[in-house]
Coordinates of C-alpha atoms in Angstrom, one line a residue:
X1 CA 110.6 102.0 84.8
X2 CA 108.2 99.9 86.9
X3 CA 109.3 99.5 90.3
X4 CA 112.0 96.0 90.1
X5 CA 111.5 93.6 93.0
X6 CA 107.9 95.1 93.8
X7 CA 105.9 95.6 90.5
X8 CA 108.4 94.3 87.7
X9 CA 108.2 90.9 85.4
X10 CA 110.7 88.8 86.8
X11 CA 111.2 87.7 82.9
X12 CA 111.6 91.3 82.4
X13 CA 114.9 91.6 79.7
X14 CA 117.7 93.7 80.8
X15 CA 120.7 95.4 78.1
X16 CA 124.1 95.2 79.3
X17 CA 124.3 98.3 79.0
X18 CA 121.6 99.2 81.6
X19 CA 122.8 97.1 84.4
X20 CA 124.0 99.9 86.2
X21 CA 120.8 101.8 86.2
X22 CA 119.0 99.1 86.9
X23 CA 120.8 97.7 89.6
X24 CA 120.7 100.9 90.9
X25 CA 117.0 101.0 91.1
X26 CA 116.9 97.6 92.9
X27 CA 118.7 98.8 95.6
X28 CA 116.8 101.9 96.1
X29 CA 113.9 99.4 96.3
X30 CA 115.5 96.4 98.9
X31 CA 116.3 99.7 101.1
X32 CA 112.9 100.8 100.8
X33 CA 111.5 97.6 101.5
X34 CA 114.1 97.3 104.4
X35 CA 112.7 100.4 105.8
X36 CA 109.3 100.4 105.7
X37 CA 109.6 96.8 107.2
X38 CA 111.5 97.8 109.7
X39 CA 109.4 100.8 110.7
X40 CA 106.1 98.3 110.7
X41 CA 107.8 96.0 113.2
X42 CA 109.1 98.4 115.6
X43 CA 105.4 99.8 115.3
X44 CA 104.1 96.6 116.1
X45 CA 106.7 96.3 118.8
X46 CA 106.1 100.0 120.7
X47 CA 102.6 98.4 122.2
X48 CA 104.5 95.7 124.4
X49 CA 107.4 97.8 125.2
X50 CA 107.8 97.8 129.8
X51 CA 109.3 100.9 129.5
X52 CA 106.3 103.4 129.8
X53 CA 108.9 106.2 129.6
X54 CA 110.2 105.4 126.2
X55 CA 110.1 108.1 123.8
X56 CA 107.0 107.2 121.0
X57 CA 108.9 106.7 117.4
X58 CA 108.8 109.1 115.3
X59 CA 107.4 107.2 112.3
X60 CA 104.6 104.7 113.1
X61 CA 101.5 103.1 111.8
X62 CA 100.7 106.3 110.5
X63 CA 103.9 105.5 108.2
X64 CA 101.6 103.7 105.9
X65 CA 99.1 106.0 105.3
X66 CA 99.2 106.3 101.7
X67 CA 97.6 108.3 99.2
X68 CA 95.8 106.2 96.7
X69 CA 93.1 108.2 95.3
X70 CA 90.3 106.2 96.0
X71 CA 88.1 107.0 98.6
X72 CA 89.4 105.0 101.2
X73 CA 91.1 105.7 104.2
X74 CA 88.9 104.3 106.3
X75 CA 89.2 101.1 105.2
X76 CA 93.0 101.1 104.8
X77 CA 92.7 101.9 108.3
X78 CA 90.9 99.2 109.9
X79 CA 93.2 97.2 106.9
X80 CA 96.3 98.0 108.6
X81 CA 94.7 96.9 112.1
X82 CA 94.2 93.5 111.4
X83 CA 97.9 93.4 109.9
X84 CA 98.4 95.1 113.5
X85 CA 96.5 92.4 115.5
X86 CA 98.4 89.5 113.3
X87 CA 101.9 90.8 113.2
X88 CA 101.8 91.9 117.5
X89 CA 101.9 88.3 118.5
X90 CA 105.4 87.4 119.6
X91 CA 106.0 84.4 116.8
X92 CA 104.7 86.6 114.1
X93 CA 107.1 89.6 115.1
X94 CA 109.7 87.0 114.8
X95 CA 108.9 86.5 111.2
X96 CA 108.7 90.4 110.5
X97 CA 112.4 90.6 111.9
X98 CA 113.6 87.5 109.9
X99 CA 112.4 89.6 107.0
X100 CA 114.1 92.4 107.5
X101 CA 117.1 90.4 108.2
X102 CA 117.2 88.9 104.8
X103 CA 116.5 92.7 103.2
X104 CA 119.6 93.4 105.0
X105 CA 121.5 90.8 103.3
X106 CA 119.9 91.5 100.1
X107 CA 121.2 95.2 100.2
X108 CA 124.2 94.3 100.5
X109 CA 124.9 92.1 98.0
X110 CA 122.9 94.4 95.6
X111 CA 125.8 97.0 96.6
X112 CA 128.2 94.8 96.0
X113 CA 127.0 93.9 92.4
X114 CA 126.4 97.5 91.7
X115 CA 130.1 98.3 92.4
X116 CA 131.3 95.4 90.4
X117 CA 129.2 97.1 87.6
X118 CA 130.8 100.4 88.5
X119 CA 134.5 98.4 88.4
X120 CA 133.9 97.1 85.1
X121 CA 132.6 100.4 83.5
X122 CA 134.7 101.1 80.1
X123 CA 136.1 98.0 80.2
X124 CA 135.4 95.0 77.9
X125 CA 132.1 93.1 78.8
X126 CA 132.5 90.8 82.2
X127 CA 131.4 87.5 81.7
X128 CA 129.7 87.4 85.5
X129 CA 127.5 90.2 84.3
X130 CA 127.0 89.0 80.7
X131 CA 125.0 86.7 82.0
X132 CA 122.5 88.9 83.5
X133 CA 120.4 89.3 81.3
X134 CA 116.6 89.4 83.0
X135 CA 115.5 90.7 86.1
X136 CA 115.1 87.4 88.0
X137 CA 118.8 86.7 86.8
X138 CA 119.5 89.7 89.1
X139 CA 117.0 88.3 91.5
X140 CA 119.2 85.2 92.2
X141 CA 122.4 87.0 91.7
X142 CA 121.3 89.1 94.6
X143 CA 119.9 86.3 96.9
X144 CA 116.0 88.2 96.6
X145 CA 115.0 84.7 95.8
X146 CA 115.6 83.7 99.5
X147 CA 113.3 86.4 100.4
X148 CA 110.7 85.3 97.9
X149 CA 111.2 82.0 99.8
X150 CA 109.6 83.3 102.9
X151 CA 106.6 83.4 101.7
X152 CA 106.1 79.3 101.4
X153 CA 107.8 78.5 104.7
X154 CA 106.1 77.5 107.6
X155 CA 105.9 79.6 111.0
X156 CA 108.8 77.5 113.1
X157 CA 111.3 78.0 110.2
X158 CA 110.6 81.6 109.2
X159 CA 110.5 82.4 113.0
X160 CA 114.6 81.1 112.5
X161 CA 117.5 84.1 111.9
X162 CA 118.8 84.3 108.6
X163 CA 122.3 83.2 108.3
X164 CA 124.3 86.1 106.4
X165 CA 126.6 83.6 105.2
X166 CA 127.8 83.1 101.6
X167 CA 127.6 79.4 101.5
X168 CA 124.3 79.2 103.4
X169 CA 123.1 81.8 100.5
X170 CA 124.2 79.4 97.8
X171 CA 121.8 76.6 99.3
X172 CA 118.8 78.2 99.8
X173 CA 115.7 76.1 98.1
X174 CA 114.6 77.6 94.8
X175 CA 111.7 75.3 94.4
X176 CA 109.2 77.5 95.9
X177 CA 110.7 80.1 94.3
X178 CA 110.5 79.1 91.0
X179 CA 106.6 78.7 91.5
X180 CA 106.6 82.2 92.7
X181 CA 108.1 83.6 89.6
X182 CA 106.6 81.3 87.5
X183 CA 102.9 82.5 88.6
X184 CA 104.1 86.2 88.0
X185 CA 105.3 85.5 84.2
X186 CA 102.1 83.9 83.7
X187 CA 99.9 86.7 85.3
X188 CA 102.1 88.7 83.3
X189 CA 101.4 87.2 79.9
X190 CA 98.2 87.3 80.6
X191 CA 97.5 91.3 81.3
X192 CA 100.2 93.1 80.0
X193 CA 98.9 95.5 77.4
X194 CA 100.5 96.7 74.4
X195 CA 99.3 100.4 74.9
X196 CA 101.3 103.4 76.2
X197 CA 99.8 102.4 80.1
X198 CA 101.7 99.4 80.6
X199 CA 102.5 100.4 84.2
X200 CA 98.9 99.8 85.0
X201 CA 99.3 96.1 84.1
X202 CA 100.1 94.7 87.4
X203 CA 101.5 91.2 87.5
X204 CA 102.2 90.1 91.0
X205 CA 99.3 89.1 93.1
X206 CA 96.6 91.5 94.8
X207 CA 94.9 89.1 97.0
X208 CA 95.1 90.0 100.4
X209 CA 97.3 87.7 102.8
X210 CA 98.5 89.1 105.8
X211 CA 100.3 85.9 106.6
X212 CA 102.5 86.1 103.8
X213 CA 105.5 88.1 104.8
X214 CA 106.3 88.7 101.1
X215 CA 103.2 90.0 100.6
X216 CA 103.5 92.4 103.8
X217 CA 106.3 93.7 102.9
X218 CA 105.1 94.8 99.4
X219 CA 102.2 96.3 100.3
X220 CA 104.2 97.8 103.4
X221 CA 106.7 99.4 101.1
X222 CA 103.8 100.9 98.9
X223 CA 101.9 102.4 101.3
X224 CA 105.5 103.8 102.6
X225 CA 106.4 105.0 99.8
X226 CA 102.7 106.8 99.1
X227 CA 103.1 108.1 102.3
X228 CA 106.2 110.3 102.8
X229 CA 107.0 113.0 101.0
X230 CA 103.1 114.0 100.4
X231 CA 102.2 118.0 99.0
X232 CA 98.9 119.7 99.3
X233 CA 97.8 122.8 97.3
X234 CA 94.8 124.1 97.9
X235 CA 93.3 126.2 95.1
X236 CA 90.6 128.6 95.2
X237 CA 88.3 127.4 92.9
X238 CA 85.3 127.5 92.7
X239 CA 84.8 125.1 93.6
X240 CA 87.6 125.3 96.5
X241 CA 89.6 122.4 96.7
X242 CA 93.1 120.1 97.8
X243 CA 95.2 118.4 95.5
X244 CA 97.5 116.3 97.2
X245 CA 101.0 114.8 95.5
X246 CA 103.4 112.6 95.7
X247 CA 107.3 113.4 95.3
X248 CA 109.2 110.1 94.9
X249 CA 112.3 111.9 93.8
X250 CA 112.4 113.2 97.1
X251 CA 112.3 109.8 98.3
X252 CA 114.9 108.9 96.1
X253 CA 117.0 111.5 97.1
X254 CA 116.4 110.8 100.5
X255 CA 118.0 107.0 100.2
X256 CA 120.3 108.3 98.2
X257 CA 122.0 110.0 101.4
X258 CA 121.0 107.0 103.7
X259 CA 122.9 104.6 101.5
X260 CA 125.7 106.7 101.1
X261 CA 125.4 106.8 104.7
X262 CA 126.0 102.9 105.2
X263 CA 129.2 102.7 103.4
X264 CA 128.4 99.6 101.3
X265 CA 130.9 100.0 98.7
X266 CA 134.8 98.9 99.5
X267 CA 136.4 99.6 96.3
X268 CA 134.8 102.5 94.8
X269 CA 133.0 105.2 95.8
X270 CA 129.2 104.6 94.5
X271 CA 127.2 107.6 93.4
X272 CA 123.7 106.3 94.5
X273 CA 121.5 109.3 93.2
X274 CA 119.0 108.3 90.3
X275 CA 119.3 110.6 87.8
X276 CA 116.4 110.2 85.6
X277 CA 113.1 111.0 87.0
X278 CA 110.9 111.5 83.9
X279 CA 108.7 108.2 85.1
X280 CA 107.7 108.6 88.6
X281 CA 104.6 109.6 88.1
X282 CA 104.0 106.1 86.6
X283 CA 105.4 104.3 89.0
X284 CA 103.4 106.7 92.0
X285 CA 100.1 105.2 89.6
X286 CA 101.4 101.4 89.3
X287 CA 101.8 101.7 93.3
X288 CA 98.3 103.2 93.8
X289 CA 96.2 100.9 91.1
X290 CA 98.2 97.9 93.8
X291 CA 97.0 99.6 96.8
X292 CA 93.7 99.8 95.4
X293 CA 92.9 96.2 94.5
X294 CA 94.7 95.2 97.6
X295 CA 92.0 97.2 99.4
X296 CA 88.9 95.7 97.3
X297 CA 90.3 92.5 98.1
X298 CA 90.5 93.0 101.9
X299 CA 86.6 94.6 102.0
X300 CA 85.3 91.4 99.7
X301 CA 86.7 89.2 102.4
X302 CA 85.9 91.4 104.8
X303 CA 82.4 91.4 104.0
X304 CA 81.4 87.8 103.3
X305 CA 83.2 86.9 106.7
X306 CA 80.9 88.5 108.8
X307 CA 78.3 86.5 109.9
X308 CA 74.8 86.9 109.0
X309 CA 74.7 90.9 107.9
X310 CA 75.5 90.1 104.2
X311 CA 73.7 88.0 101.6
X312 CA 76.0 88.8 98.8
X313 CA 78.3 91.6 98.1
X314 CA 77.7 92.8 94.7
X315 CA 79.9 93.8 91.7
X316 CA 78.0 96.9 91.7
X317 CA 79.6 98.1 95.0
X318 CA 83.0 98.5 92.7
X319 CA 84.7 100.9 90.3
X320 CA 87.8 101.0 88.3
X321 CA 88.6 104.5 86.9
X322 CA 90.5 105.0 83.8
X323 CA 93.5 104.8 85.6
X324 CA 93.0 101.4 86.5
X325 CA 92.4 102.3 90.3
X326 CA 89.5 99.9 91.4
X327 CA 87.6 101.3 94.0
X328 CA 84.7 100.2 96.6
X329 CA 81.9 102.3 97.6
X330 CA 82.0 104.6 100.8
X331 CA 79.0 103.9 102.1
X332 CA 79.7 100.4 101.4
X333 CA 82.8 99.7 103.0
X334 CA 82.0 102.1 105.7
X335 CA 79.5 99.3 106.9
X336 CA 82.2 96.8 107.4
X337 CA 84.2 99.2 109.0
X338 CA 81.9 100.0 111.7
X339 CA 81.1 96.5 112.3
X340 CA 84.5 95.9 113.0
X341 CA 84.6 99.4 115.3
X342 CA 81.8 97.7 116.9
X343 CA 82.1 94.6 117.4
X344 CA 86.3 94.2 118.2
X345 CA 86.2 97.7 120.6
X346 CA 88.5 99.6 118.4
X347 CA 89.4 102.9 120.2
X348 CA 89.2 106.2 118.2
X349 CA 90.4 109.1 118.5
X350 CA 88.9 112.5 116.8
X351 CA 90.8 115.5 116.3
X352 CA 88.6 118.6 114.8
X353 CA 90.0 121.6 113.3
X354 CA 87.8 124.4 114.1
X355 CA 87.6 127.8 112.3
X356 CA 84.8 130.4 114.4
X357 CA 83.2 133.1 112.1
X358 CA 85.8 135.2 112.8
X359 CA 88.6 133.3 111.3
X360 CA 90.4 131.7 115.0
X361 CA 91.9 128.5 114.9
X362 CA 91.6 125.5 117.7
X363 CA 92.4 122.0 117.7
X364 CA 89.7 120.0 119.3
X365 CA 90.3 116.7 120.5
X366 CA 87.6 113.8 121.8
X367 CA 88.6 110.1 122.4
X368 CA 85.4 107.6 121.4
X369 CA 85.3 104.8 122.7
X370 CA 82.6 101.7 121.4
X371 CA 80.6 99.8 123.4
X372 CA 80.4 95.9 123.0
X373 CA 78.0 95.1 120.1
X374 CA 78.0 91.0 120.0
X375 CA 74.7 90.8 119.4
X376 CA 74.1 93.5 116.3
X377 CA 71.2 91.8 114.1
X378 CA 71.1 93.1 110.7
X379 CA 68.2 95.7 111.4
X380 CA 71.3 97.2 114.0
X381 CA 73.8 96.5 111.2
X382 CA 71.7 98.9 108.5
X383 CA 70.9 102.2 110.5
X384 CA 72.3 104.9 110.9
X385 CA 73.1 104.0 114.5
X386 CA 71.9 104.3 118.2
X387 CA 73.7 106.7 120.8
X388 CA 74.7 104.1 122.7
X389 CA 76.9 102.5 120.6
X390 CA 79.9 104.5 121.5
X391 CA 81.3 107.0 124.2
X392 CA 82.6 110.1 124.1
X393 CA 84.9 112.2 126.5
X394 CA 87.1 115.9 125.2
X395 CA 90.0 115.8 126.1
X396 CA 93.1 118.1 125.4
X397 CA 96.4 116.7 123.5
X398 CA 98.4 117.2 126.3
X399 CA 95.6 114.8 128.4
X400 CA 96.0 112.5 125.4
X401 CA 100.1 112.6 125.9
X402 CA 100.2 111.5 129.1
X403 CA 97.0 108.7 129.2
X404 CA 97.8 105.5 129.9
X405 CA 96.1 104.4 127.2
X406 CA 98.1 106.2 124.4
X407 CA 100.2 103.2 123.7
X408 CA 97.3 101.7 122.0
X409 CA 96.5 102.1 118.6
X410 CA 93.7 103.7 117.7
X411 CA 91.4 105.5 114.4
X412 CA 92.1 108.4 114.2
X413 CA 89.9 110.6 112.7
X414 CA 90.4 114.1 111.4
X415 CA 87.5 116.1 111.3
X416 CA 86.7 119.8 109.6
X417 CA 84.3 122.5 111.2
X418 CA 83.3 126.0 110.6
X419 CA 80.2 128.1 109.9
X420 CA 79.6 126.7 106.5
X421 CA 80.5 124.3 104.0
X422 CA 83.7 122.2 103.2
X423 CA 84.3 124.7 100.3
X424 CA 84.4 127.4 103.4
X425 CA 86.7 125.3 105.2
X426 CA 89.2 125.1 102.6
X427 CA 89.3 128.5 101.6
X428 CA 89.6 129.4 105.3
X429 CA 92.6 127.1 105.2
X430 CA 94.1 129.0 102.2
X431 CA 93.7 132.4 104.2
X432 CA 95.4 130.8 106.6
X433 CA 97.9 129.9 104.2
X434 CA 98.4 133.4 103.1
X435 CA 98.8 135.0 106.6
X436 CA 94.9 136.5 106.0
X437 CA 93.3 135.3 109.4
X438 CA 94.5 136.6 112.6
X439 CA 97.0 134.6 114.5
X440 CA 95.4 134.5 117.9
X441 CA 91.7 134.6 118.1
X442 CA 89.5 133.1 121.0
X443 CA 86.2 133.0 121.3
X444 CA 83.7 130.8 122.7
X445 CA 82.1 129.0 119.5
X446 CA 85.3 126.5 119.2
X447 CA 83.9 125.8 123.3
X448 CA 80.6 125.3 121.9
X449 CA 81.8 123.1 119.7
X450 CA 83.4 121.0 121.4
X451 CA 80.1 120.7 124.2
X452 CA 78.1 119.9 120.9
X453 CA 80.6 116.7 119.6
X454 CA 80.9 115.3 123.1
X455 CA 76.6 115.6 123.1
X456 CA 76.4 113.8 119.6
X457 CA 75.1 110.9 118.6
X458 CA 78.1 109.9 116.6
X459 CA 77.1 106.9 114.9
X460 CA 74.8 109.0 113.4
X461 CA 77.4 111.5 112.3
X462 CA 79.9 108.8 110.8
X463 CA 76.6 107.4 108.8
X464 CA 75.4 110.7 107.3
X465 CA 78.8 111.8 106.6
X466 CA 79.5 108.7 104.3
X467 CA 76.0 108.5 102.6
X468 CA 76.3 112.1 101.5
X469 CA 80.3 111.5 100.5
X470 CA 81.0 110.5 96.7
X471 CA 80.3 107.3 96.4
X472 CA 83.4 106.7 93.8
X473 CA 86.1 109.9 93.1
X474 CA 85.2 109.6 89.7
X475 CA 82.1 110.1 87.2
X476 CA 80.6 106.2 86.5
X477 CA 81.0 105.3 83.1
X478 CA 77.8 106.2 81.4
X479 CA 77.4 109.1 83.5
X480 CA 75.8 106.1 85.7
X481 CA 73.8 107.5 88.7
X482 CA 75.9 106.7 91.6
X483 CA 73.5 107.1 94.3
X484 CA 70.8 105.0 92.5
X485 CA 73.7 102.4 91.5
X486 CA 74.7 101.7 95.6
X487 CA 71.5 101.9 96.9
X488 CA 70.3 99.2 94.6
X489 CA 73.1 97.5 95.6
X490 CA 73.0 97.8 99.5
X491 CA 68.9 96.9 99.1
X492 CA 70.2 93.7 97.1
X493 CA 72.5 92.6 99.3
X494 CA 71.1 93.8 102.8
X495 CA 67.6 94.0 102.4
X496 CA 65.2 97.8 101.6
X497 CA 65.9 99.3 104.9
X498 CA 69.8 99.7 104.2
X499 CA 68.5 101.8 101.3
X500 CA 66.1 103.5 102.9
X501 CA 68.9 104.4 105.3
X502 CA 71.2 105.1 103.0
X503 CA 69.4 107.7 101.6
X504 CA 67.8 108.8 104.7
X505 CA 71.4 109.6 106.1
X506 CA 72.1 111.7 102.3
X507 CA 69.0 113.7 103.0
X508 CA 69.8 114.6 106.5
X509 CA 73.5 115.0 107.0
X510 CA 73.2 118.8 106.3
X511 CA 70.6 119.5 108.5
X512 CA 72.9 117.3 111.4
X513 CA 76.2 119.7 110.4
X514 CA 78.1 116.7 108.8
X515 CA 78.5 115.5 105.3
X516 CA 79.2 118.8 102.4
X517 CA 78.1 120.8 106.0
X518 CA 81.1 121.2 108.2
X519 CA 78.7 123.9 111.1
X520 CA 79.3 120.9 113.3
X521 CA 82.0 118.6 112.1
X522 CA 82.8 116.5 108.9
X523 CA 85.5 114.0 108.3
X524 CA 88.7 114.8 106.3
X525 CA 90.7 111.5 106.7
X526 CA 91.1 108.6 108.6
X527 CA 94.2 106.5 109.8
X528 CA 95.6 104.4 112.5
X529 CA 98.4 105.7 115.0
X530 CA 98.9 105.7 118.4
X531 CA 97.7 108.6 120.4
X532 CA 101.1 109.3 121.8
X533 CA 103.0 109.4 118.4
X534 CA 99.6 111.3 117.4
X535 CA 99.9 113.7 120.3
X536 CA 103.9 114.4 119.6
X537 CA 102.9 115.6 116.2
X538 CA 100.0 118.0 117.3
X539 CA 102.9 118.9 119.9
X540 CA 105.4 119.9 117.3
X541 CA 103.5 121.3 114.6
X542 CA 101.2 123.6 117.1
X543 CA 98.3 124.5 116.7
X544 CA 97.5 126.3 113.4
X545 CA 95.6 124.4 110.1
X546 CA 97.0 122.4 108.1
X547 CA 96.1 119.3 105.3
X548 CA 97.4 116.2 107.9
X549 CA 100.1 114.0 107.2
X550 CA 101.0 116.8 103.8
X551 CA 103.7 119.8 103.8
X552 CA 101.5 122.6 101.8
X553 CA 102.8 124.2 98.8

């Protein structure tokens, strides 16, 4: 089943017969959409908090991290930033709560019709629920269509608390949410395949809009729900590698006990487990191919919003893989990322695991700070980058736990090092695994280490690392050269010398320690969380390797 309320045709037809699952299924949505919505805006809300002593939450920006499969982390990052910057402004918090006020009422009337279902069970068919017969018949049934209503209204009235009232819910406006649906059914007609992939047809709108709350809290929920419950296995190879999963039935299970939690049924006792869990998988691709072009929508804007640095940004910059996940490339979007490093002062913070040659484990922990770049011309905008572009200072985690800047967001960057290569890493992490590498070791090279980061040029090591990463995580149709396709690309659209750099920062990120070379440091992933919920983390898991933000299997 495609996800209802997130992914589903609203025109979608529903038996009578499989009200009950269905209905089911909505609810385990609406709570999920509650949730995540609800974790976002007490994210956004932990920044402006008086009380300095509050204890950080324990899920945060870092909430949303999801895995998509695309190559893009970094960009998903500085995404979720500017829905950050937008959504910390007093009026627009107002409209995130209003939002999850309305979920709330939505969950609880979806309880409500899933116990009338469970009331009427071997009994002869009940004319309310006969008439049920699509998913946007549930839709109204449930009041989601006053949610979907949000997403027309203007600031002033969104800003205004919903009115859990059953007559108030009777005369909400369906104009506006009529057009909604009636855009969905015709996307719908329009790319719905007949194959065995229909899950990859996604009807509802990919553009992004960080001012539609509807919007928000789709994408929120997505990137929730690609987010928890991640497993990494790392496998020997050659070549060594990490395979990283998604388990929505654990997610399932998991709001299974929450709802049972909230007592929403009077009359009956509601078993809220799903039972069935043969189709995750497609709905853990249908979420990821919406991620994806949600992403690609968010760098094309991105890119032709910035002033001066690009003439064009061309097709050829973007995949789609045979799973329909559309992707842009590193190097590419890397670019605009910086810029926006740059040029809005966005703090980062890098931790690096460290193996030394003889198998000891440390954590090492640097906050970079960028220096004001107003004035980057494009020649700036292409290289590789000067030193001077950003600061660095080491710090340790418990520094970072008690700085009075940790109540900022910030990138944070996780970062790989041993004497070797990224296949070395991971199979030192597998040792690890296995109980093969000694449990205390210290020695000085994790020092030296650290001396040689905080000595770095780093703009350098950010560039070389995504000129020599894959440009798309898949082979091009064709067997298309990917290096010659971006650089042609990058030369087209910013001029020679962002090729020539491009491939001058391939050629010489092995020789820096960065890129397939971890000797000095190379990037694993990138997100955005506040260095005190960051810090708490490091805290409670210690310090020993581990795939970030995944339990190992």
């Amino acid at each position: 089943m495609v996800l209802p309320l997130l992914l589903s045709d609203p025109s979608t037809g529903l038996r009578y017969g499989d009200l009950g699952r269905t209905v089911l299924h909505f609810l385990h949505v609406v709570h999920s959409m509650e949730r995540a919505t609800s974790i976002f805006l007490e994210a956004v809300s932990y920044e402006s908090r008086l009380d300095e002593s509050d204890t950080p939450p324990t899920s945060s920006l870092s909430s949303f991290d999801a895995h998509v499969g695309d190559c893009a982390c970094q960009t998903r990052a500085q995404m979720f930033w500017d829905l950050f910057s937008f959504y910390k402004k007093e009026e627009n918090r107002s409209v995130l709560a209003n939002a999850v006020a309305v979920l709330k009422s939505v969950k609880a009337n979806t309880a409500k019709l899933l116990e009338e279902i469970e009331l009427n069970r071997a009994k002869p068919r009940c004319p309310s629920l006969m008439t049920l017969v699509t998913h946007q018949a549930v839709w109204e049934r449930i009041g989601f269509l006053s949610f979907l209503d949000l997403s027309h209204k203007d600031t002033e009235e969104r800003g205004k608390p919903f009115q859990d009232d059953p007559e108030s819910q009777c005369m909400f406006s369906f104009h506006f949410s009529y057009i909604y649906l009636s855009q969905i059914c015709l996307a719908g007609s329009k790319k719905v395949s007949q194959s065995g992939h229909r899950h990859r047809d996604i009807v509802v709108d990919t553009e992004w809009m960080p001012s539609d709350i509807v919007f928000v809290s789709r994408l929120l929920t997505m990137c929730n729900m690609l987010s928890e419950f991640r497993f990494a296995s790392i496998e020997a190879g050659p070549p060594a590698r990490v395979k990283v999963r998604v388990d929505l039935p654990l997610m399932y299970e998991r709001n299974a006990k929450e709802l049972e939690y909230l007592n929403l049924s009077n009359k009956r006792r509601i078993d809220y487990h799903i039972q069935a869990h043969s189709k995750t998988n497609r709905q853990t691709e249908a979420m990821q191919i919406y991620v994806s072009r949600v992403t690609v929508d968010w760098v094309k804007k991105a890119a032709m919003k910035r002033n001066g640095s690009w003439t064009c940004f061309p097709d050829s910059f973007f995949a789609t893989s045979n799973r329909k996940i559309e992707c842009v490339a590193a190097y590419a979007s890397f670019l605009i990322v910086r810029e926006a490093w740059l040029k809005s002062r966005i703090p980062i913070l890098m931790m690096i695991q460290h193996f030394c040659s003889h198998g000891g484990y440390r954590n090492l922990y640097c906050r970079i700070l960028p220096n004001p770049a107003d004035n980057m011309t494009t020649a700036d905008y292409v290289a590789l980058g000067q030193a001077q572009w950003f600061d660095i200072e080491v710090l340790t985690v418990d520094q970072i736990a008690s700085a009075p800047w940790n109540r900022n967001p910030h990138t944070i960057i996780v970062g790989m090092s041993c004497q070797g290569t990224i296949e070395d890493f991971r199979l030192r992490l597998l040792e690890s695994q296995q109980g093969l590498l000694p449990v205390q070791h210290r020695c000085r090279q994790a020092d030296e280490c650290a001396l040689a980061i905080e000595c770095i040029n780093i703009s350098h090591l950010v560039a070389h690392f995504f000129s020599q990463h894959e440009q798309f995580p898949f082979t091009l149709p064709g067997g298309e050269d990917e290096i010659e396709r971006v650089g042609c690309a990058l030369e087209h659209s910013l001029g020679a010398h962002a090729k020539s750099a491009f491939f001058m920062g391939r050629a010489g990120a092995e020789k820096f320690g960065t890129g397939r070379s971890t000797r000095l440091a190379t990037i694993e992933h990138i997100f955005l969380e506040y260095p005190s919920v960051f810090a708490n983390d490091m805290k409670r898991i210690g310090e020993k390797p581990q795939v970030l933000g995944c339990q190992l299997e």
